[in-house]
Coordinates of C-alpha atoms in Angstrom, one line a residue:
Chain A
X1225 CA -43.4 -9.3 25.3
X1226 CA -41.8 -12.8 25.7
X1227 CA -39.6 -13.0 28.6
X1228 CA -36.6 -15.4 28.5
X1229 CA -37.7 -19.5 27.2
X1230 CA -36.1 -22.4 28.2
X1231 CA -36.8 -26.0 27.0
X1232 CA -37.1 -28.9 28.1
X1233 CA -38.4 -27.7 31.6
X1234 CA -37.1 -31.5 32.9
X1235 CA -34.7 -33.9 31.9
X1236 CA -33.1 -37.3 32.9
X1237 CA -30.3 -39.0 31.6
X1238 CA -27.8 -41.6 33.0
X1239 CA -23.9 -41.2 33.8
X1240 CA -21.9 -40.8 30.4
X1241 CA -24.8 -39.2 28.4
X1242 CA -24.9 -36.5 26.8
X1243 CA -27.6 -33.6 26.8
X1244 CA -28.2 -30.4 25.0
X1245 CA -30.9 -27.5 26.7
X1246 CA -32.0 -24.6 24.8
X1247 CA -32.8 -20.6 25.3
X1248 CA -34.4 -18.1 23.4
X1249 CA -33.6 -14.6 24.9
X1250 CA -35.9 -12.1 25.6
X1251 CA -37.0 -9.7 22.5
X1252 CA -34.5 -7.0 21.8
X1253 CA -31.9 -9.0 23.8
X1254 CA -28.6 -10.7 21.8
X1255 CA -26.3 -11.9 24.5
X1256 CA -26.9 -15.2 26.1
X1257 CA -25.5 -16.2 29.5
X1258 CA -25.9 -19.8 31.1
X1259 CA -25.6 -20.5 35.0
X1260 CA -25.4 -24.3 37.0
X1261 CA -27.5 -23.8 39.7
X1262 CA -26.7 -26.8 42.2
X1263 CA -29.2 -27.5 45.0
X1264 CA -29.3 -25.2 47.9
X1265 CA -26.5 -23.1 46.1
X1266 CA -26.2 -19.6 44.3
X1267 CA -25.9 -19.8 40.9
X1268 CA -22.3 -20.4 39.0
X1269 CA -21.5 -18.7 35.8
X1270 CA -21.1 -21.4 32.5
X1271 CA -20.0 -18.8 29.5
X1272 CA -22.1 -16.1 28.0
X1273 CA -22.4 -16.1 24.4
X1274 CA -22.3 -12.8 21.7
X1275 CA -22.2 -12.5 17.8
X1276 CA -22.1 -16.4 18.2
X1277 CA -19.4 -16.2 19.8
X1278 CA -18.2 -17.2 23.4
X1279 CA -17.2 -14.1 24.8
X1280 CA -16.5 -15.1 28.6
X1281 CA -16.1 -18.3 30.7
X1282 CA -16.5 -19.3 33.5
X1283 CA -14.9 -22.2 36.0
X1284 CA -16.0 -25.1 33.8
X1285 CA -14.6 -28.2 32.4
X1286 CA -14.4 -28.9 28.5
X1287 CA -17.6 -31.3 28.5
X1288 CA -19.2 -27.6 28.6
X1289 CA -19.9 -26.3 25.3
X1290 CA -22.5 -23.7 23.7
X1291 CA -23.5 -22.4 20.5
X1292 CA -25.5 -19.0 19.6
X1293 CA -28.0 -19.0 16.7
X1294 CA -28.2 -16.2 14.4
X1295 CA -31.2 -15.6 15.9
X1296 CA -29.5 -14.7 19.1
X1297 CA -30.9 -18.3 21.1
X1298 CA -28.6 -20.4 22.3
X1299 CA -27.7 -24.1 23.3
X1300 CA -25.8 -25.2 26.0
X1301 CA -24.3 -28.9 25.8
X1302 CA -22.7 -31.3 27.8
X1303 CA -20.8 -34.8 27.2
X1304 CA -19.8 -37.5 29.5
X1305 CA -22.4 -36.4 32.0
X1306 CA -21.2 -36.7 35.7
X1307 CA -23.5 -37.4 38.5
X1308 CA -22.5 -34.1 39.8
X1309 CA -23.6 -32.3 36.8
X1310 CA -27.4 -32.5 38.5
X1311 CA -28.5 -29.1 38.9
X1312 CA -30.7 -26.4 37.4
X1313 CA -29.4 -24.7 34.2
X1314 CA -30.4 -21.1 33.9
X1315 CA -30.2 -19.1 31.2
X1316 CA -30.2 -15.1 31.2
X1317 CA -30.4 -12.6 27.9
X1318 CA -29.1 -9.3 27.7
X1319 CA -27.9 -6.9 24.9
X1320 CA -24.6 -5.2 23.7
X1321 CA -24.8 -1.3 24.4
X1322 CA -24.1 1.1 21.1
X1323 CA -20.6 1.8 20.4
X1324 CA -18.8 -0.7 21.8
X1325 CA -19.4 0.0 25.0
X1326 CA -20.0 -3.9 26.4
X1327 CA -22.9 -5.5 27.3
X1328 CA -25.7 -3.6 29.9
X1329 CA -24.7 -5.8 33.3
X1330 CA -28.5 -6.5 34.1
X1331 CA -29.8 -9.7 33.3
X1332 CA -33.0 -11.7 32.9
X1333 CA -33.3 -15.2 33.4
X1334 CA -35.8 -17.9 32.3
X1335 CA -37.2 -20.5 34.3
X1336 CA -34.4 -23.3 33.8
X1337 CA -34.1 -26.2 33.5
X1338 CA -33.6 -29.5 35.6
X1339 CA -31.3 -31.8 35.0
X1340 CA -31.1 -35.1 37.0
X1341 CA -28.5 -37.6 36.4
X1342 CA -28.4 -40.9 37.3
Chain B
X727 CA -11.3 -12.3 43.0
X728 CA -14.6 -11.3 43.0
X729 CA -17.0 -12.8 45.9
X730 CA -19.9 -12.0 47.5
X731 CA -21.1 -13.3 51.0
X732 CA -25.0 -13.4 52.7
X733 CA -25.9 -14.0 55.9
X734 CA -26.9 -17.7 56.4
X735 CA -30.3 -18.5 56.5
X736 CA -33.1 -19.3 56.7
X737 CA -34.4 -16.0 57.8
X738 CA -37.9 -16.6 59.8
X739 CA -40.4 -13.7 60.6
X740 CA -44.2 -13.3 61.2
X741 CA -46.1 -10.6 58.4
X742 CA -45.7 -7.3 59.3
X743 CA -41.9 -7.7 60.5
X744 CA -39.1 -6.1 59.4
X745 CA -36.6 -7.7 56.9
X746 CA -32.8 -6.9 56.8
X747 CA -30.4 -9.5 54.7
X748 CA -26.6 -9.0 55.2
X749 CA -24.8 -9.1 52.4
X750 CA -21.0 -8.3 51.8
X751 CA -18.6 -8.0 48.6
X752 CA -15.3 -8.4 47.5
X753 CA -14.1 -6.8 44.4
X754 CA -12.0 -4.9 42.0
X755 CA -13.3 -1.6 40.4
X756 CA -16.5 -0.7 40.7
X757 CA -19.3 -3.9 40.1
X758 CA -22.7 -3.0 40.2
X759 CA -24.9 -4.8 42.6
X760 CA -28.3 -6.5 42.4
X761 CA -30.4 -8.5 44.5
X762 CA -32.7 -11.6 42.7
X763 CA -35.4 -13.4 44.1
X764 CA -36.4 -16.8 43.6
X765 CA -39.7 -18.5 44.3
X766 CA -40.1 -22.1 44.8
X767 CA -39.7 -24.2 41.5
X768 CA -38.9 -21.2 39.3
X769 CA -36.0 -19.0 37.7
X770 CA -34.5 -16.2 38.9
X771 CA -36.6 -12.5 38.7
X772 CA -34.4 -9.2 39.5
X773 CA -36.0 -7.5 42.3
X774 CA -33.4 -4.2 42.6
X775 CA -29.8 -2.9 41.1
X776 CA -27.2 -0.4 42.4
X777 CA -24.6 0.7 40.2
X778 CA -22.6 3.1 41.8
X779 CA -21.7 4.2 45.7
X780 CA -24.5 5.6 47.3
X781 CA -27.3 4.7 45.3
X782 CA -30.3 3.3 46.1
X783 CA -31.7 0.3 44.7
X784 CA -36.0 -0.4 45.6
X785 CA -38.8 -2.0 44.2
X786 CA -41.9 -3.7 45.4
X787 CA -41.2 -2.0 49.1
X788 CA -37.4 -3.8 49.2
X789 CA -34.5 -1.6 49.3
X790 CA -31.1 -1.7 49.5
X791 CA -27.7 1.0 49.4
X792 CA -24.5 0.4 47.5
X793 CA -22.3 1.1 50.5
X794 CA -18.5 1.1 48.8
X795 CA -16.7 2.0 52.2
X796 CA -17.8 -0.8 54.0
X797 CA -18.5 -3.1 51.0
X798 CA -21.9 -3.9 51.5
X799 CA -25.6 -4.2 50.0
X800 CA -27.8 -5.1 52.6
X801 CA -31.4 -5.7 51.5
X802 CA -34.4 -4.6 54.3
X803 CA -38.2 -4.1 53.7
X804 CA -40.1 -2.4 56.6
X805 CA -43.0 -4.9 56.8
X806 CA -42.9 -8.7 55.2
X807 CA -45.8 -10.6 54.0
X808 CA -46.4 -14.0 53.5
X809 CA -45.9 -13.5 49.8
X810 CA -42.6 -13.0 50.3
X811 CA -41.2 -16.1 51.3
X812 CA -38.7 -17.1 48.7
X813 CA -34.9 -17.3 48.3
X814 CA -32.9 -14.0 48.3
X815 CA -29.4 -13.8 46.0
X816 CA -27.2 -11.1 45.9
X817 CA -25.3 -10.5 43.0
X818 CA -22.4 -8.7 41.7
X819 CA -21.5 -7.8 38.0
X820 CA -18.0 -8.6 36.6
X821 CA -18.1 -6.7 33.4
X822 CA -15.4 -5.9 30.6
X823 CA -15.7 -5.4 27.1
X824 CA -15.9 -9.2 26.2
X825 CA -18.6 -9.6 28.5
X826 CA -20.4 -9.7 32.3
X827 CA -20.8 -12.7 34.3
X828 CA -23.1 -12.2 37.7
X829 CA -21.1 -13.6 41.0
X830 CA -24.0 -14.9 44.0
X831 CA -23.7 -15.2 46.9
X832 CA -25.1 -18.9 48.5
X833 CA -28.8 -17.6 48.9
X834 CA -31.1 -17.1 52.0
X835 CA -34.0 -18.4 52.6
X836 CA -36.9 -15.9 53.5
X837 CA -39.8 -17.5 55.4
X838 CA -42.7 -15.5 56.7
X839 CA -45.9 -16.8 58.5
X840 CA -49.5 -15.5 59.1

């Protein structure tokens, strides 16, 4: 059972780039959440996506922007890249309970990825 | 709002020590509370969740108790090995309908030597 996949595992760019990284949940999973990880920090909540749909958000500028695939994996994207935007980007699934009950609170994160701008 | 607060680290012990990492909340309702570990260079793996006052969260030898009247979720193990050196978050759910974002705290840093 494939856990939670991120891509690419490293990445460059320069100030004023822009960048996109990429998850695939875990099977059975259809929510997709994405953290910024800063060095020597806990991570901070992005938005978490549902039905393709952003569902919550957190404390993030515009430049912040996602997408969910009908095949539940997700992108997250982010224009005029700041220097501060350096960081590990995490990505965690999880799934919807039955009846409309909102999504199970436990999730599973991948191994992220780094983002280093210069 | 919703916050959580660890002890500052880094947390040094020799193997065979006991572990205990302080960790505090601030919420409304009732969040449910985990504790992730992460090991150098890699993502986030849950190590235990609490959902409700009282209960016990434990796996791998690591426990900790949802303790609603004094807000807490402090993580121990009764003997540490090398193996366990990594960096210990604690978490708190903020779920509605729409969704559930996670809230850490800053991290600490475990380090145990032989």
């Amino acid at each position: 059972d494939a856990g939670v996949t991120q891509s690419p595992t490293h990445l460059i760019k320069t100030r004023g780039q822009q960048v996109t990284l990429r998850c695939s949940p875990k099977s059975g999973h259809d929510t997709v959440s994405w953290y910024q990880q800063a060095l020597g920090q806990g991570p901070q909540f992005i938005f978490q996506y549902y039905e393709e749909e952003e569902r919550q958000r957190g404390n993030f500028p515009d430049r912040f922007s996602g997408h969910q695939f009908p095949n539940y994996s997700s992108e997250l994207n982010v224009n005029a890249l700041l220097l501060g935007d350096s960081a590990l980007y995490l990505c965690a699934s999880s799934f919807v309970l039955a009846g409309g009950r909102g999504s199970t609170d436990t999730q599973y994160f991948g191994p992220g990825t780094r983002l280093t701008v210069l | 709002g919703n916050s959580v607060t660890q002890m500052e680290g880094p947390v040094t012990l020799s193997e065979e020590a006991f572990l205990t990492i302080n960790c505090t909340y601030t919420a409304t309702g009732y969040p449910s509370l985990f504790w992730y570990v992460q090991y150098p260079g890699e993502g986030l793996q849950l190590l235990l969740k609490a959902t409700k006052a009282d209960d016990k969260g434990s796996n791998k030898g690591f426990e900790a108790t949802y303790r609603k009247e004094t807000t807490s979720f402090h993580l121990e193990k009764g003997s540490v090995q090398v193996s366990d050196s990594a960096v210990y978050f604690c978490a708190l759910s903020k779920g509605s309908q729409a969704g559930t974002a996670l809230i850490f705290g800053k991290g600490t840093t475990l380090s145990v030597s032989s």
